[in-house]
JSON list of C-alpha atoms in Angstrom, two decimals:
[
{"chain": "A", "resi": 208, "resn": "ALA", "atom": "CA", "xyz": [52.68, 144.56, 83.48]},
{"chain": "A", "resi": 209, "resn": "THR", "atom": "CA", "xyz": [52.92, 142.60, 86.66]},
{"chain": "A", "resi": 210, "resn": "HIS", "atom": "CA", "xyz": [53.71, 144.17, 90.00]},
{"chain": "A", "resi": 211, "resn": "ASN", "atom": "CA", "xyz": [53.46, 147.67, 88.59]},
{"chain": "A", "resi": 212, "resn": "HIS", "atom": "CA", "xyz": [52.39, 149.65, 91.70]},
{"chain": "A", "resi": 213, "resn": "HIS", "atom": "CA", "xyz": [49.98, 151.76, 89.69]},
{"chain": "A", "resi": 214, "resn": "GLY", "atom": "CA", "xyz": [47.34, 149.31, 88.51]},
{"chain": "A", "resi": 215, "resn": "PRO", "atom": "CA", "xyz": [43.80, 148.60, 89.74]},
{"chain": "A", "resi": 216, "resn": "ALA", "atom": "CA", "xyz": [43.40, 146.66, 92.99]},
{"chain": "A", "resi": 217, "resn": "PHE", "atom": "CA", "xyz": [42.61, 143.38, 91.25]},
{"chain": "A", "resi": 218, "resn": "GLY", "atom": "CA", "xyz": [43.16, 140.16, 93.15]},
{"chain": "A", "resi": 219, "resn": "LEU", "atom": "CA", "xyz": [43.59, 141.91, 96.50]},
{"chain": "A", "resi": 220, "resn": "ASN", "atom": "CA", "xyz": [41.20, 141.99, 99.41]},
{"chain": "A", "resi": 221, "resn": "PRO", "atom": "CA", "xyz": [40.31, 145.71, 99.45]},
{"chain": "A", "resi": 222, "resn": "TYR", "atom": "CA", "xyz": [38.94, 145.50, 102.98]},
{"chain": "A", "resi": 223, "resn": "ILE", "atom": "CA", "xyz": [42.09, 143.93, 104.45]},
{"chain": "A", "resi": 224, "resn": "THR", "atom": "CA", "xyz": [44.53, 146.06, 102.47]},
{"chain": "A", "resi": 225, "resn": "TYR", "atom": "CA", "xyz": [42.81, 149.45, 102.52]},
{"chain": "A", "resi": 226, "resn": "GLY", "atom": "CA", "xyz": [39.96, 149.18, 105.02]},
{"chain": "A", "resi": 227, "resn": "LEU", "atom": "CA", "xyz": [37.37, 150.00, 102.36]},
{"chain": "A", "resi": 228, "resn": "SER", "atom": "CA", "xyz": [33.65, 149.82, 103.01]},
{"chain": "A", "resi": 229, "resn": "PRO", "atom": "CA", "xyz": [31.42, 147.25, 101.26]},
{"chain": "A", "resi": 230, "resn": "ASN", "atom": "CA", "xyz": [30.13, 149.96, 98.90]},
{"chain": "A", "resi": 231, "resn": "GLN", "atom": "CA", "xyz": [33.68, 150.93, 97.96]},
{"chain": "A", "resi": 232, "resn": "VAL", "atom": "CA", "xyz": [34.58, 147.27, 97.42]},
{"chain": "A", "resi": 233, "resn": "ASP", "atom": "CA", "xyz": [31.57, 146.93, 95.09]},
{"chain": "A", "resi": 234, "resn": "LEU", "atom": "CA", "xyz": [32.86, 149.87, 93.03]},
{"chain": "A", "resi": 235, "resn": "ILE", "atom": "CA", "xyz": [36.23, 148.17, 92.63]},
{"chain": "A", "resi": 236, "resn": "ARG", "atom": "CA", "xyz": [34.62, 144.89, 91.61]},
{"chain": "A", "resi": 237, "resn": "ASP", "atom": "CA", "xyz": [32.38, 146.65, 89.06]},
{"chain": "A", "resi": 238, "resn": "TYR", "atom": "CA", "xyz": [35.40, 148.43, 87.61]},
{"chain": "A", "resi": 239, "resn": "GLU", "atom": "CA", "xyz": [37.33, 145.16, 87.50]},
{"chain": "A", "resi": 240, "resn": "LEU", "atom": "CA", "xyz": [34.60, 143.52, 85.40]},
{"chain": "A", "resi": 241, "resn": "TRP", "atom": "CA", "xyz": [34.45, 146.53, 83.06]},
{"chain": "A", "resi": 242, "resn": "PHE", "atom": "CA", "xyz": [38.25, 146.67, 82.75]},
{"chain": "A", "resi": 243, "resn": "ARG", "atom": "CA", "xyz": [38.54, 142.98, 81.91]},
{"chain": "A", "resi": 244, "resn": "GLY", "atom": "CA", "xyz": [35.86, 143.41, 79.28]},
{"chain": "A", "resi": 245, "resn": "GLN", "atom": "CA", "xyz": [37.82, 146.27, 77.73]},
{"chain": "A", "resi": 246, "resn": "ILE", "atom": "CA", "xyz": [40.97, 144.15, 77.55]},
{"chain": "A", "resi": 247, "resn": "ILE", "atom": "CA", "xyz": [39.10, 141.25, 75.94]},
{"chain": "A", "resi": 248, "resn": "GLU", "atom": "CA", "xyz": [37.57, 143.62, 73.38]},
{"chain": "A", "resi": 249, "resn": "ILE", "atom": "CA", "xyz": [40.96, 145.15, 72.51]},
{"chain": "A", "resi": 250, "resn": "VAL", "atom": "CA", "xyz": [42.48, 141.68, 72.04]},
{"chain": "A", "resi": 251, "resn": "ARG", "atom": "CA", "xyz": [39.52, 140.64, 69.88]},
{"chain": "A", "resi": 252, "resn": "LYS", "atom": "CA", "xyz": [39.98, 143.68, 67.62]},
{"chain": "A", "resi": 253, "resn": "ALA", "atom": "CA", "xyz": [43.73, 143.04, 67.38]},
{"chain": "A", "resi": 254, "resn": "ILE", "atom": "CA", "xyz": [43.17, 139.42, 66.31]},
{"chain": "A", "resi": 255, "resn": "TYR", "atom": "CA", "xyz": [41.07, 140.65, 63.37]},
{"chain": "A", "resi": 256, "resn": "ASP", "atom": "CA", "xyz": [43.71, 143.21, 62.38]},
{"chain": "A", "resi": 257, "resn": "LEU", "atom": "CA", "xyz": [46.84, 141.06, 62.28]},
{"chain": "A", "resi": 258, "resn": "THR", "atom": "CA", "xyz": [49.76, 141.89, 59.96]},
{"chain": "A", "resi": 259, "resn": "PRO", "atom": "CA", "xyz": [52.86, 139.80, 59.17]},
{"chain": "A", "resi": 260, "resn": "VAL", "atom": "CA", "xyz": [55.87, 140.51, 61.36]},
{"chain": "A", "resi": 261, "resn": "GLU", "atom": "CA", "xyz": [59.36, 139.18, 61.89]},
{"chain": "A", "resi": 262, "resn": "VAL", "atom": "CA", "xyz": [60.25, 138.39, 65.51]},
{"chain": "A", "resi": 263, "resn": "TYR", "atom": "CA", "xyz": [63.63, 138.99, 67.10]},
{"chain": "A", "resi": 264, "resn": "CYS", "atom": "CA", "xyz": [64.92, 138.43, 70.63]},
{"chain": "A", "resi": 265, "resn": "GLY", "atom": "CA", "xyz": [67.89, 139.67, 72.61]},
{"chain": "A", "resi": 266, "resn": "GLN", "atom": "CA", "xyz": [69.32, 139.86, 76.12]},
{"chain": "A", "resi": 267, "resn": "ALA", "atom": "CA", "xyz": [71.89, 141.83, 78.05]},
{"chain": "A", "resi": 268, "resn": "SER", "atom": "CA", "xyz": [73.15, 141.50, 81.63]},
{"chain": "A", "resi": 269, "resn": "LEU", "atom": "CA", "xyz": [72.69, 144.66, 83.68]},
{"chain": "A", "resi": 270, "resn": "ASN", "atom": "CA", "xyz": [73.59, 145.68, 87.22]},
{"chain": "A", "resi": 271, "resn": "TYR", "atom": "CA", "xyz": [70.72, 148.12, 87.75]},
{"chain": "A", "resi": 272, "resn": "SER", "atom": "CA", "xyz": [69.08, 146.26, 90.64]},
{"chain": "A", "resi": 273, "resn": "TYR", "atom": "CA", "xyz": [70.01, 144.55, 93.88]},
{"chain": "A", "resi": 274, "resn": "GLN", "atom": "CA", "xyz": [68.45, 142.01, 96.22]},
{"chain": "A", "resi": 275, "resn": "ARG", "atom": "CA", "xyz": [67.09, 144.19, 99.01]},
{"chain": "A", "resi": 276, "resn": "ILE", "atom": "CA", "xyz": [66.86, 141.38, 101.56]},
{"chain": "A", "resi": 277, "resn": "GLN", "atom": "CA", "xyz": [70.57, 140.61, 101.18]},
{"chain": "A", "resi": 278, "resn": "GLY", "atom": "CA", "xyz": [71.63, 144.26, 101.24]},
{"chain": "A", "resi": 279, "resn": "PHE", "atom": "CA", "xyz": [72.66, 147.05, 98.90]},
{"chain": "A", "resi": 280, "resn": "ASN", "atom": "CA", "xyz": [76.12, 145.63, 98.24]},
{"chain": "A", "resi": 281, "resn": "ARG", "atom": "CA", "xyz": [74.75, 142.39, 96.81]},
{"chain": "A", "resi": 282, "resn": "TRP", "atom": "CA", "xyz": [74.70, 143.12, 93.09]},
{"chain": "A", "resi": 283, "resn": "ASN", "atom": "CA", "xyz": [72.33, 141.29, 90.78]},
{"chain": "A", "resi": 284, "resn": "PHE", "atom": "CA", "xyz": [73.45, 141.03, 87.20]},
{"chain": "A", "resi": 285, "resn": "MET", "atom": "CA", "xyz": [69.98, 140.34, 85.92]},
{"chain": "A", "resi": 286, "resn": "ASP", "atom": "CA", "xyz": [69.20, 139.80, 82.26]},
{"chain": "A", "resi": 287, "resn": "MET", "atom": "CA", "xyz": [67.12, 142.34, 80.40]},
{"chain": "A", "resi": 288, "resn": "SER", "atom": "CA", "xyz": [65.09, 140.44, 77.80]},
{"chain": "A", "resi": 289, "resn": "VAL", "atom": "CA", "xyz": [63.67, 142.02, 74.66]},
{"chain": "A", "resi": 290, "resn": "LEU", "atom": "CA", "xyz": [61.28, 140.80, 71.98]},
{"chain": "A", "resi": 291, "resn": "ALA", "atom": "CA", "xyz": [61.12, 143.02, 68.90]},
{"chain": "A", "resi": 292, "resn": "PHE", "atom": "CA", "xyz": [58.35, 142.66, 66.35]},
{"chain": "A", "resi": 293, "resn": "LYS", "atom": "CA", "xyz": [59.30, 144.24, 63.01]},
{"chain": "A", "resi": 294, "resn": "HIS", "atom": "CA", "xyz": [57.20, 144.80, 59.92]},
{"chain": "A", "resi": 295, "resn": "ALA", "atom": "CA", "xyz": [57.85, 141.92, 57.52]},
{"chain": "A", "resi": 296, "resn": "GLY", "atom": "CA", "xyz": [60.56, 142.73, 54.99]},
{"chain": "A", "resi": 297, "resn": "THR", "atom": "CA", "xyz": [61.72, 145.86, 56.81]},
{"chain": "A", "resi": 298, "resn": "GLN", "atom": "CA", "xyz": [63.63, 146.78, 59.92]},
{"chain": "A", "resi": 299, "resn": "ASN", "atom": "CA", "xyz": [60.88, 149.07, 61.18]},
{"chain": "A", "resi": 300, "resn": "ASN", "atom": "CA", "xyz": [59.68, 148.22, 64.67]},
{"chain": "A", "resi": 301, "resn": "LYS", "atom": "CA", "xyz": [55.99, 147.51, 65.13]},
{"chain": "A", "resi": 302, "resn": "ALA", "atom": "CA", "xyz": [56.09, 146.57, 68.81]},
{"chain": "A", "resi": 303, "resn": "ILE", "atom": "CA", "xyz": [58.69, 145.90, 71.49]},
{"chain": "A", "resi": 304, "resn": "VAL", "atom": "CA", "xyz": [58.26, 143.79, 74.62]},
{"chain": "A", "resi": 305, "resn": "VAL", "atom": "CA", "xyz": [60.86, 144.37, 77.32]},
{"chain": "A", "resi": 306, "resn": "SER", "atom": "CA", "xyz": [61.36, 142.62, 80.66]},
{"chain": "A", "resi": 307, "resn": "TYR", "atom": "CA", "xyz": [63.67, 143.68, 83.46]},
{"chain": "A", "resi": 308, "resn": "PRO", "atom": "CA", "xyz": [62.95, 142.99, 87.15]},
{"chain": "A", "resi": 309, "resn": "ALA", "atom": "CA", "xyz": [63.36, 146.09, 89.31]},
{"chain": "A", "resi": 310, "resn": "HIS", "atom": "CA", "xyz": [60.81, 147.17, 91.92]},
{"chain": "A", "resi": 311, "resn": "PRO", "atom": "CA", "xyz": [58.99, 150.41, 90.90]},
{"chain": "A", "resi": 312, "resn": "ILE", "atom": "CA", "xyz": [59.66, 152.38, 94.06]},
{"chain": "A", "resi": 313, "resn": "ILE", "atom": "CA", "xyz": [61.97, 155.20, 92.99]},
{"chain": "A", "resi": 314, "resn": "MET", "atom": "CA", "xyz": [59.29, 157.87, 93.42]},
{"chain": "A", "resi": 315, "resn": "GLY", "atom": "CA", "xyz": [59.41, 156.96, 97.11]},
{"chain": "A", "resi": 316, "resn": "PRO", "atom": "CA", "xyz": [56.83, 156.45, 99.86]},
{"chain": "A", "resi": 317, "resn": "SER", "atom": "CA", "xyz": [56.22, 160.20, 100.27]},
{"chain": "A", "resi": 318, "resn": "ASN", "atom": "CA", "xyz": [55.17, 160.66, 96.64]},
{"chain": "A", "resi": 319, "resn": "MET", "atom": "CA", "xyz": [51.59, 161.87, 96.18]},
{"chain": "A", "resi": 320, "resn": "GLN", "atom": "CA", "xyz": [51.63, 162.15, 92.36]},
{"chain": "A", "resi": 321, "resn": "TRP", "atom": "CA", "xyz": [50.15, 159.81, 89.79]},
{"chain": "A", "resi": 322, "resn": "HIS", "atom": "CA", "xyz": [53.41, 158.49, 88.38]},
{"chain": "A", "resi": 323, "resn": "PRO", "atom": "CA", "xyz": [54.34, 155.19, 86.66]},
{"chain": "A", "resi": 324, "resn": "ASP", "atom": "CA", "xyz": [57.84, 155.29, 88.21]},
{"chain": "A", "resi": 325, "resn": "HIS", "atom": "CA", "xyz": [60.91, 154.19, 86.27]},
{"chain": "A", "resi": 326, "resn": "LEU", "atom": "CA", "xyz": [58.84, 151.82, 84.12]},
{"chain": "A", "resi": 327, "resn": "GLY", "atom": "CA", "xyz": [56.87, 154.73, 82.69]},
{"chain": "A", "resi": 328, "resn": "VAL", "atom": "CA", "xyz": [60.01, 156.78, 82.02]},
{"chain": "A", "resi": 329, "resn": "HIS", "atom": "CA", "xyz": [61.64, 153.77, 80.36]},
{"chain": "A", "resi": 330, "resn": "LEU", "atom": "CA", "xyz": [58.67, 153.10, 78.07]},
{"chain": "A", "resi": 331, "resn": "ARG", "atom": "CA", "xyz": [58.01, 156.76, 77.22]},
{"chain": "A", "resi": 332, "resn": "ASN", "atom": "CA", "xyz": [61.66, 157.36, 76.31]},
{"chain": "A", "resi": 333, "resn": "LEU", "atom": "CA", "xyz": [61.91, 154.18, 74.27]},
{"chain": "A", "resi": 334, "resn": "GLU", "atom": "CA", "xyz": [58.69, 154.87, 72.36]},
{"chain": "A", "resi": 335, "resn": "GLN", "atom": "CA", "xyz": [59.91, 158.36, 71.48]},
{"chain": "A", "resi": 336, "resn": "ARG", "atom": "CA", "xyz": [63.21, 156.99, 70.19]},
{"chain": "A", "resi": 337, "resn": "THR", "atom": "CA", "xyz": [61.86, 153.99, 68.25]},
{"chain": "A", "resi": 338, "resn": "GLY", "atom": "CA", "xyz": [58.45, 155.19, 67.10]},
{"chain": "A", "resi": 339, "resn": "SER", "atom": "CA", "xyz": [57.08, 151.85, 68.29]},
{"chain": "A", "resi": 340, "resn": "ILE", "atom": "CA", "xyz": [54.62, 150.61, 70.87]},
{"chain": "A", "resi": 341, "resn": "VAL", "atom": "CA", "xyz": [56.56, 149.34, 73.89]},
{"chain": "A", "resi": 342, "resn": "LEU", "atom": "CA", "xyz": [55.04, 146.89, 76.36]},
{"chain": "A", "resi": 343, "resn": "PRO", "atom": "CA", "xyz": [56.57, 146.00, 79.74]},
{"chain": "A", "resi": 344, "resn": "MET", "atom": "CA", "xyz": [56.69, 142.55, 81.30]},
{"chain": "A", "resi": 345, "resn": "GLN", "atom": "CA", "xyz": [58.27, 143.27, 84.64]},
{"chain": "A", "resi": 346, "resn": "GLY", "atom": "CA", "xyz": [58.25, 139.75, 85.95]},
{"chain": "A", "resi": 347, "resn": "ALA", "atom": "CA", "xyz": [59.21, 138.63, 89.43]},
{"chain": "A", "resi": 348, "resn": "GLY", "atom": "CA", "xyz": [60.93, 141.77, 90.71]},
{"chain": "A", "resi": 349, "resn": "GLY", "atom": "CA", "xyz": [59.33, 141.93, 94.13]},
{"chain": "A", "resi": 350, "resn": "ASP", "atom": "CA", "xyz": [62.55, 141.88, 96.18]},
{"chain": "A", "resi": 351, "resn": "LEU", "atom": "CA", "xyz": [64.80, 143.46, 93.55]},
{"chain": "A", "resi": 352, "resn": "ASN", "atom": "CA", "xyz": [65.16, 147.19, 94.13]},
{"chain": "A", "resi": 353, "resn": "PRO", "atom": "CA", "xyz": [66.55, 149.74, 91.69]},
{"chain": "A", "resi": 354, "resn": "ARG", "atom": "CA", "xyz": [70.09, 150.86, 92.51]},
{"chain": "A", "resi": 355, "resn": "SER", "atom": "CA", "xyz": [69.15, 154.51, 92.88]},
{"chain": "A", "resi": 356, "resn": "GLY", "atom": "CA", "xyz": [67.83, 157.10, 95.30]},
{"chain": "A", "resi": 357, "resn": "PHE", "atom": "CA", "xyz": [64.29, 158.41, 95.53]},
{"chain": "A", "resi": 358, "resn": "GLY", "atom": "CA", "xyz": [62.59, 161.24, 93.66]},
{"chain": "A", "resi": 359, "resn": "VAL", "atom": "CA", "xyz": [61.66, 162.41, 90.18]},
{"chain": "A", "resi": 360, "resn": "MET", "atom": "CA", "xyz": [65.23, 163.10, 89.03]},
{"chain": "A", "resi": 361, "resn": "ASN", "atom": "CA", "xyz": [66.42, 159.61, 89.98]},
{"chain": "A", "resi": 362, "resn": "CYS", "atom": "CA", "xyz": [63.32, 158.14, 88.37]},
{"chain": "A", "resi": 363, "resn": "GLU", "atom": "CA", "xyz": [64.12, 159.93, 85.09]},
{"chain": "A", "resi": 364, "resn": "ARG", "atom": "CA", "xyz": [67.80, 158.94, 85.25]},
{"chain": "A", "resi": 365, "resn": "TYR", "atom": "CA", "xyz": [67.08, 155.28, 85.95]},
{"chain": "A", "resi": 366, "resn": "GLY", "atom": "CA", "xyz": [64.29, 154.99, 83.36]},
{"chain": "A", "resi": 367, "resn": "ILE", "atom": "CA", "xyz": [66.42, 156.59, 80.64]},
{"chain": "A", "resi": 368, "resn": "ALA", "atom": "CA", "xyz": [69.34, 154.27, 81.50]},
{"chain": "A", "resi": 369, "resn": "GLU", "atom": "CA", "xyz": [66.99, 151.29, 81.06]},
{"chain": "A", "resi": 370, "resn": "ALA", "atom": "CA", "xyz": [65.82, 152.71, 77.72]},
{"chain": "A", "resi": 371, "resn": "ASP", "atom": "CA", "xyz": [69.46, 153.11, 76.62]},
{"chain": "A", "resi": 372, "resn": "ALA", "atom": "CA", "xyz": [70.12, 149.47, 77.49]},
{"chain": "A", "resi": 373, "resn": "THR", "atom": "CA", "xyz": [67.01, 148.30, 75.64]},
{"chain": "A", "resi": 374, "resn": "LEU", "atom": "CA", "xyz": [67.93, 150.33, 72.57]},
{"chain": "A", "resi": 375, "resn": "GLY", "atom": "CA", "xyz": [71.45, 148.86, 72.68]},
{"chain": "A", "resi": 376, "resn": "ILE", "atom": "CA", "xyz": [69.95, 145.37, 72.51]},
{"chain": "A", "resi": 377, "resn": "ILE", "atom": "CA", "xyz": [67.63, 146.32, 69.65]},
{"chain": "A", "resi": 378, "resn": "ASN", "atom": "CA", "xyz": [70.41, 147.92, 67.62]},
{"chain": "A", "resi": 379, "resn": "ASN", "atom": "CA", "xyz": [73.23, 145.46, 68.27]},
{"chain": "A", "resi": 380, "resn": "SER", "atom": "CA", "xyz": [72.26, 142.04, 69.59]},
{"chain": "A", "resi": 381, "resn": "LEU", "atom": "CA", "xyz": [68.94, 140.83, 68.22]},
{"chain": "A", "resi": 382, "resn": "THR", "atom": "CA", "xyz": [68.58, 137.25, 67.00]},
{"chain": "A", "resi": 383, "resn": "PRO", "atom": "CA", "xyz": [65.80, 136.34, 64.54]},
{"chain": "A", "resi": 384, "resn": "LEU", "atom": "CA", "xyz": [63.25, 133.78, 65.70]},
{"chain": "A", "resi": 385, "resn": "THR", "atom": "CA", "xyz": [61.93, 131.43, 63.06]},
{"chain": "A", "resi": 386, "resn": "GLY", "atom": "CA", "xyz": [59.22, 128.81, 63.03]},
{"chain": "A", "resi": 387, "resn": "ARG", "atom": "CA", "xyz": [56.04, 128.71, 65.03]},
{"chain": "A", "resi": 388, "resn": "ILE", "atom": "CA", "xyz": [55.75, 130.52, 68.37]},
{"chain": "A", "resi": 389, "resn": "ASN", "atom": "CA", "xyz": [54.01, 128.39, 70.99]},
{"chain": "A", "resi": 390, "resn": "SER", "atom": "CA", "xyz": [52.81, 129.32, 74.44]},
{"chain": "A", "resi": 391, "resn": "GLU", "atom": "CA", "xyz": [51.77, 127.20, 77.39]},
{"chain": "A", "resi": 392, "resn": "TYR", "atom": "CA", "xyz": [49.96, 128.30, 80.54]},
{"chain": "A", "resi": 393, "resn": "ALA", "atom": "CA", "xyz": [49.54, 126.40, 83.79]},
{"chain": "A", "resi": 394, "resn": "GLU", "atom": "CA", "xyz": [48.69, 127.04, 87.41]},
{"chain": "A", "resi": 395, "resn": "VAL", "atom": "CA", "xyz": [50.41, 125.04, 90.14]},
{"chain": "A", "resi": 396, "resn": "LEU", "atom": "CA", "xyz": [48.93, 124.92, 93.62]},
{"chain": "A", "resi": 397, "resn": "LEU", "atom": "CA", "xyz": [51.64, 125.76, 96.15]},
{"chain": "A", "resi": 398, "resn": "PRO", "atom": "CA", "xyz": [50.86, 124.32, 99.61]},
{"chain": "A", "resi": 399, "resn": "LEU", "atom": "CA", "xyz": [51.07, 126.75, 102.52]},
{"chain": "A", "resi": 400, "resn": "ASN", "atom": "CA", "xyz": [53.31, 125.71, 105.39]},
{"chain": "A", "resi": 401, "resn": "LEU", "atom": "CA", "xyz": [50.78, 126.59, 108.08]},
{"chain": "A", "resi": 402, "resn": "PRO", "atom": "CA", "xyz": [51.23, 126.07, 111.82]},
{"chain": "A", "resi": 403, "resn": "ASP", "atom": "CA", "xyz": [48.77, 123.82, 113.61]},
{"chain": "A", "resi": 404, "resn": "SER", "atom": "CA", "xyz": [45.27, 125.16, 114.29]},
{"chain": "A", "resi": 405, "resn": "ASP", "atom": "CA", "xyz": [45.89, 126.00, 117.95]},
{"chain": "A", "resi": 406, "resn": "THR", "atom": "CA", "xyz": [48.97, 128.06, 117.09]},
{"chain": "A", "resi": 407, "resn": "LEU", "atom": "CA", "xyz": [47.09, 129.90, 114.37]},
{"chain": "A", "resi": 408, "resn": "ARG", "atom": "CA", "xyz": [44.21, 130.75, 116.71]},
{"chain": "A", "resi": 409, "resn": "LYS", "atom": "CA", "xyz": [46.62, 132.06, 119.33]},
{"chain": "A", "resi": 410, "resn": "ASN", "atom": "CA", "xyz": [48.49, 134.15, 116.73]},
{"chain": "A", "resi": 411, "resn": "PHE", "atom": "CA", "xyz": [45.31, 135.71, 115.32]},
{"chain": "A", "resi": 412, "resn": "LYS", "atom": "CA", "xyz": [43.96, 136.37, 118.81]},
{"chain": "A", "resi": 413, "resn": "ARG", "atom": "CA", "xyz": [47.21, 138.07, 119.84]},
{"chain": "A", "resi": 414, "resn": "ILE", "atom": "CA", "xyz": [47.21, 140.28, 116.72]},
{"chain": "A", "resi": 415, "resn": "ILE", "atom": "CA", "xyz": [43.58, 141.29, 117.28]},
{"chain": "A", "resi": 416, "resn": "GLN", "atom": "CA", "xyz": [44.23, 142.04, 120.93]},
{"chain": "A", "resi": 417, "resn": "TYR", "atom": "CA", "xyz": [47.36, 144.15, 120.50]},
{"chain": "A", "resi": 418, "resn": "SER", "atom": "CA", "xyz": [47.00, 145.72, 117.04]},
{"chain": "A", "resi": 419, "resn": "ASN", "atom": "CA", "xyz": [45.26, 148.93, 116.08]},
{"chain": "A", "resi": 420, "resn": "PRO", "atom": "CA", "xyz": [41.86, 148.12, 114.48]},
{"chain": "A", "resi": 421, "resn": "ASN", "atom": "CA", "xyz": [42.70, 150.61, 111.70]},
{"chain": "A", "resi": 422, "resn": "THR", "atom": "CA", "xyz": [45.68, 148.56, 110.47]},
{"chain": "A", "resi": 423, "resn": "PRO", "atom": "CA", "xyz": [45.82, 145.87, 107.78]},
{"chain": "A", "resi": 424, "resn": "GLU", "atom": "CA", "xyz": [47.27, 143.44, 110.34]},
{"chain": "A", "resi": 425, "resn": "TRP", "atom": "CA", "xyz": [44.16, 143.68, 112.54]},
{"chain": "A", "resi": 426, "resn": "ARG", "atom": "CA", "xyz": [41.78, 143.36, 109.59]},
{"chain": "A", "resi": 427, "resn": "TYR", "atom": "CA", "xyz": [43.75, 140.39, 108.25]},
{"chain": "A", "resi": 428, "resn": "ALA", "atom": "CA", "xyz": [43.65, 138.58, 111.58]},
{"chain": "A", "resi": 429, "resn": "THR", "atom": "CA", "xyz": [39.89, 139.09, 111.98]},
{"chain": "A", "resi": 430, "resn": "VAL", "atom": "CA", "xyz": [39.16, 137.83, 108.46]},
{"chain": "A", "resi": 431, "resn": "MET", "atom": "CA", "xyz": [41.43, 134.79, 108.86]},
{"chain": "A", "resi": 432, "resn": "GLN", "atom": "CA", "xyz": [39.88, 134.03, 112.25]},
{"chain": "A", "resi": 433, "resn": "GLU", "atom": "CA", "xyz": [36.43, 133.93, 110.65]},
{"chain": "A", "resi": 434, "resn": "LYS", "atom": "CA", "xyz": [37.76, 131.70, 107.87]},
{"chain": "A", "resi": 435, "resn": "MET", "atom": "CA", "xyz": [39.09, 129.28, 110.48]},
{"chain": "A", "resi": 436, "resn": "LYS", "atom": "CA", "xyz": [35.71, 129.16, 112.17]},
{"chain": "A", "resi": 437, "resn": "SER", "atom": "CA", "xyz": [33.94, 128.46, 108.86]},
{"chain": "A", "resi": 438, "resn": "GLY", "atom": "CA", "xyz": [36.55, 125.95, 107.67]},
{"chain": "A", "resi": 439, "resn": "THR", "atom": "CA", "xyz": [37.47, 128.03, 104.60]},
{"chain": "A", "resi": 440, "resn": "LEU", "atom": "CA", "xyz": [41.05, 128.95, 105.50]},
{"chain": "A", "resi": 441, "resn": "PRO", "atom": "CA", "xyz": [43.10, 128.30, 102.34]},
{"chain": "A", "resi": 442, "resn": "SER", "atom": "CA", "xyz": [45.79, 125.62, 102.47]},
{"chain": "A", "resi": 443, "resn": "SER", "atom": "CA", "xyz": [47.42, 126.53, 99.14]},
{"chain": "A", "resi": 444, "resn": "VAL", "atom": "CA", "xyz": [47.83, 129.40, 96.69]},
{"chain": "A", "resi": 445, "resn": "PRO", "atom": "CA", "xyz": [47.84, 129.21, 92.87]},
{"chain": "A", "resi": 446, "resn": "PHE", "atom": "CA", "xyz": [51.13, 129.97, 91.11]},
{"chain": "A", "resi": 447, "resn": "PRO", "atom": "CA", "xyz": [50.53, 130.92, 87.45]},
{"chain": "A", "resi": 448, "resn": "MET", "atom": "CA", "xyz": [53.20, 130.21, 84.82]},
{"chain": "A", "resi": 449, "resn": "ILE", "atom": "CA", "xyz": [53.35, 130.97, 81.10]},
{"chain": "A", "resi": 450, "resn": "VAL", "atom": "CA", "xyz": [56.10, 129.86, 78.75]},
{"chain": "A", "resi": 451, "resn": "TRP", "atom": "CA", "xyz": [56.75, 131.15, 75.23]},
{"chain": "A", "resi": 452, "resn": "GLN", "atom": "CA", "xyz": [58.74, 128.95, 72.85]}
]
């Protein structure tokens, strides 16, 4: 699940983001290596335990999210996409993959519980109702917020509504997929539109001078300043893409 707000701090700079010490950063990196190894091992075991399935797909347009930059009144009728894998020759679900972009923030900034937000409620409810494994693929939902308030009750209400929509697709609008399923993966380097070097130096210097040293902004500016001095400031970022056909 991408952008899930409750996963390990992989791919981030733990010092910039959280102000962690080198020893704490080492713990995260060690866990990251262990975690990746666990995923690879699970995939390896699954490959040697494959069973025939029939694959179905379906979509439905929902109005459960909105573009937060444009404002609450700007509705987004986004498509919920579902892949259903059924045991061959039956209509029994083996696994369901569901994708709907909506930022997992319903629990709110004041929440101090371990909680998977509306995604977790959605998956838990759907698994109970289908008896199947359900996997989320949230996709690019970074600026799409759920159309709800904060708190546990809203989280439950929103997640169950998503599960209802998913179940409606599974029961009423699935299309069988035939032939071979192919996938392609690529990374495209996106160039950064950076100001000139003098402007960057002035910006970093200003942030360092006027920001609190305990903030991510200050730590970011100091790290980027050192990268400029060493000539390692990145000029592009990788954009990963995967396509299933």
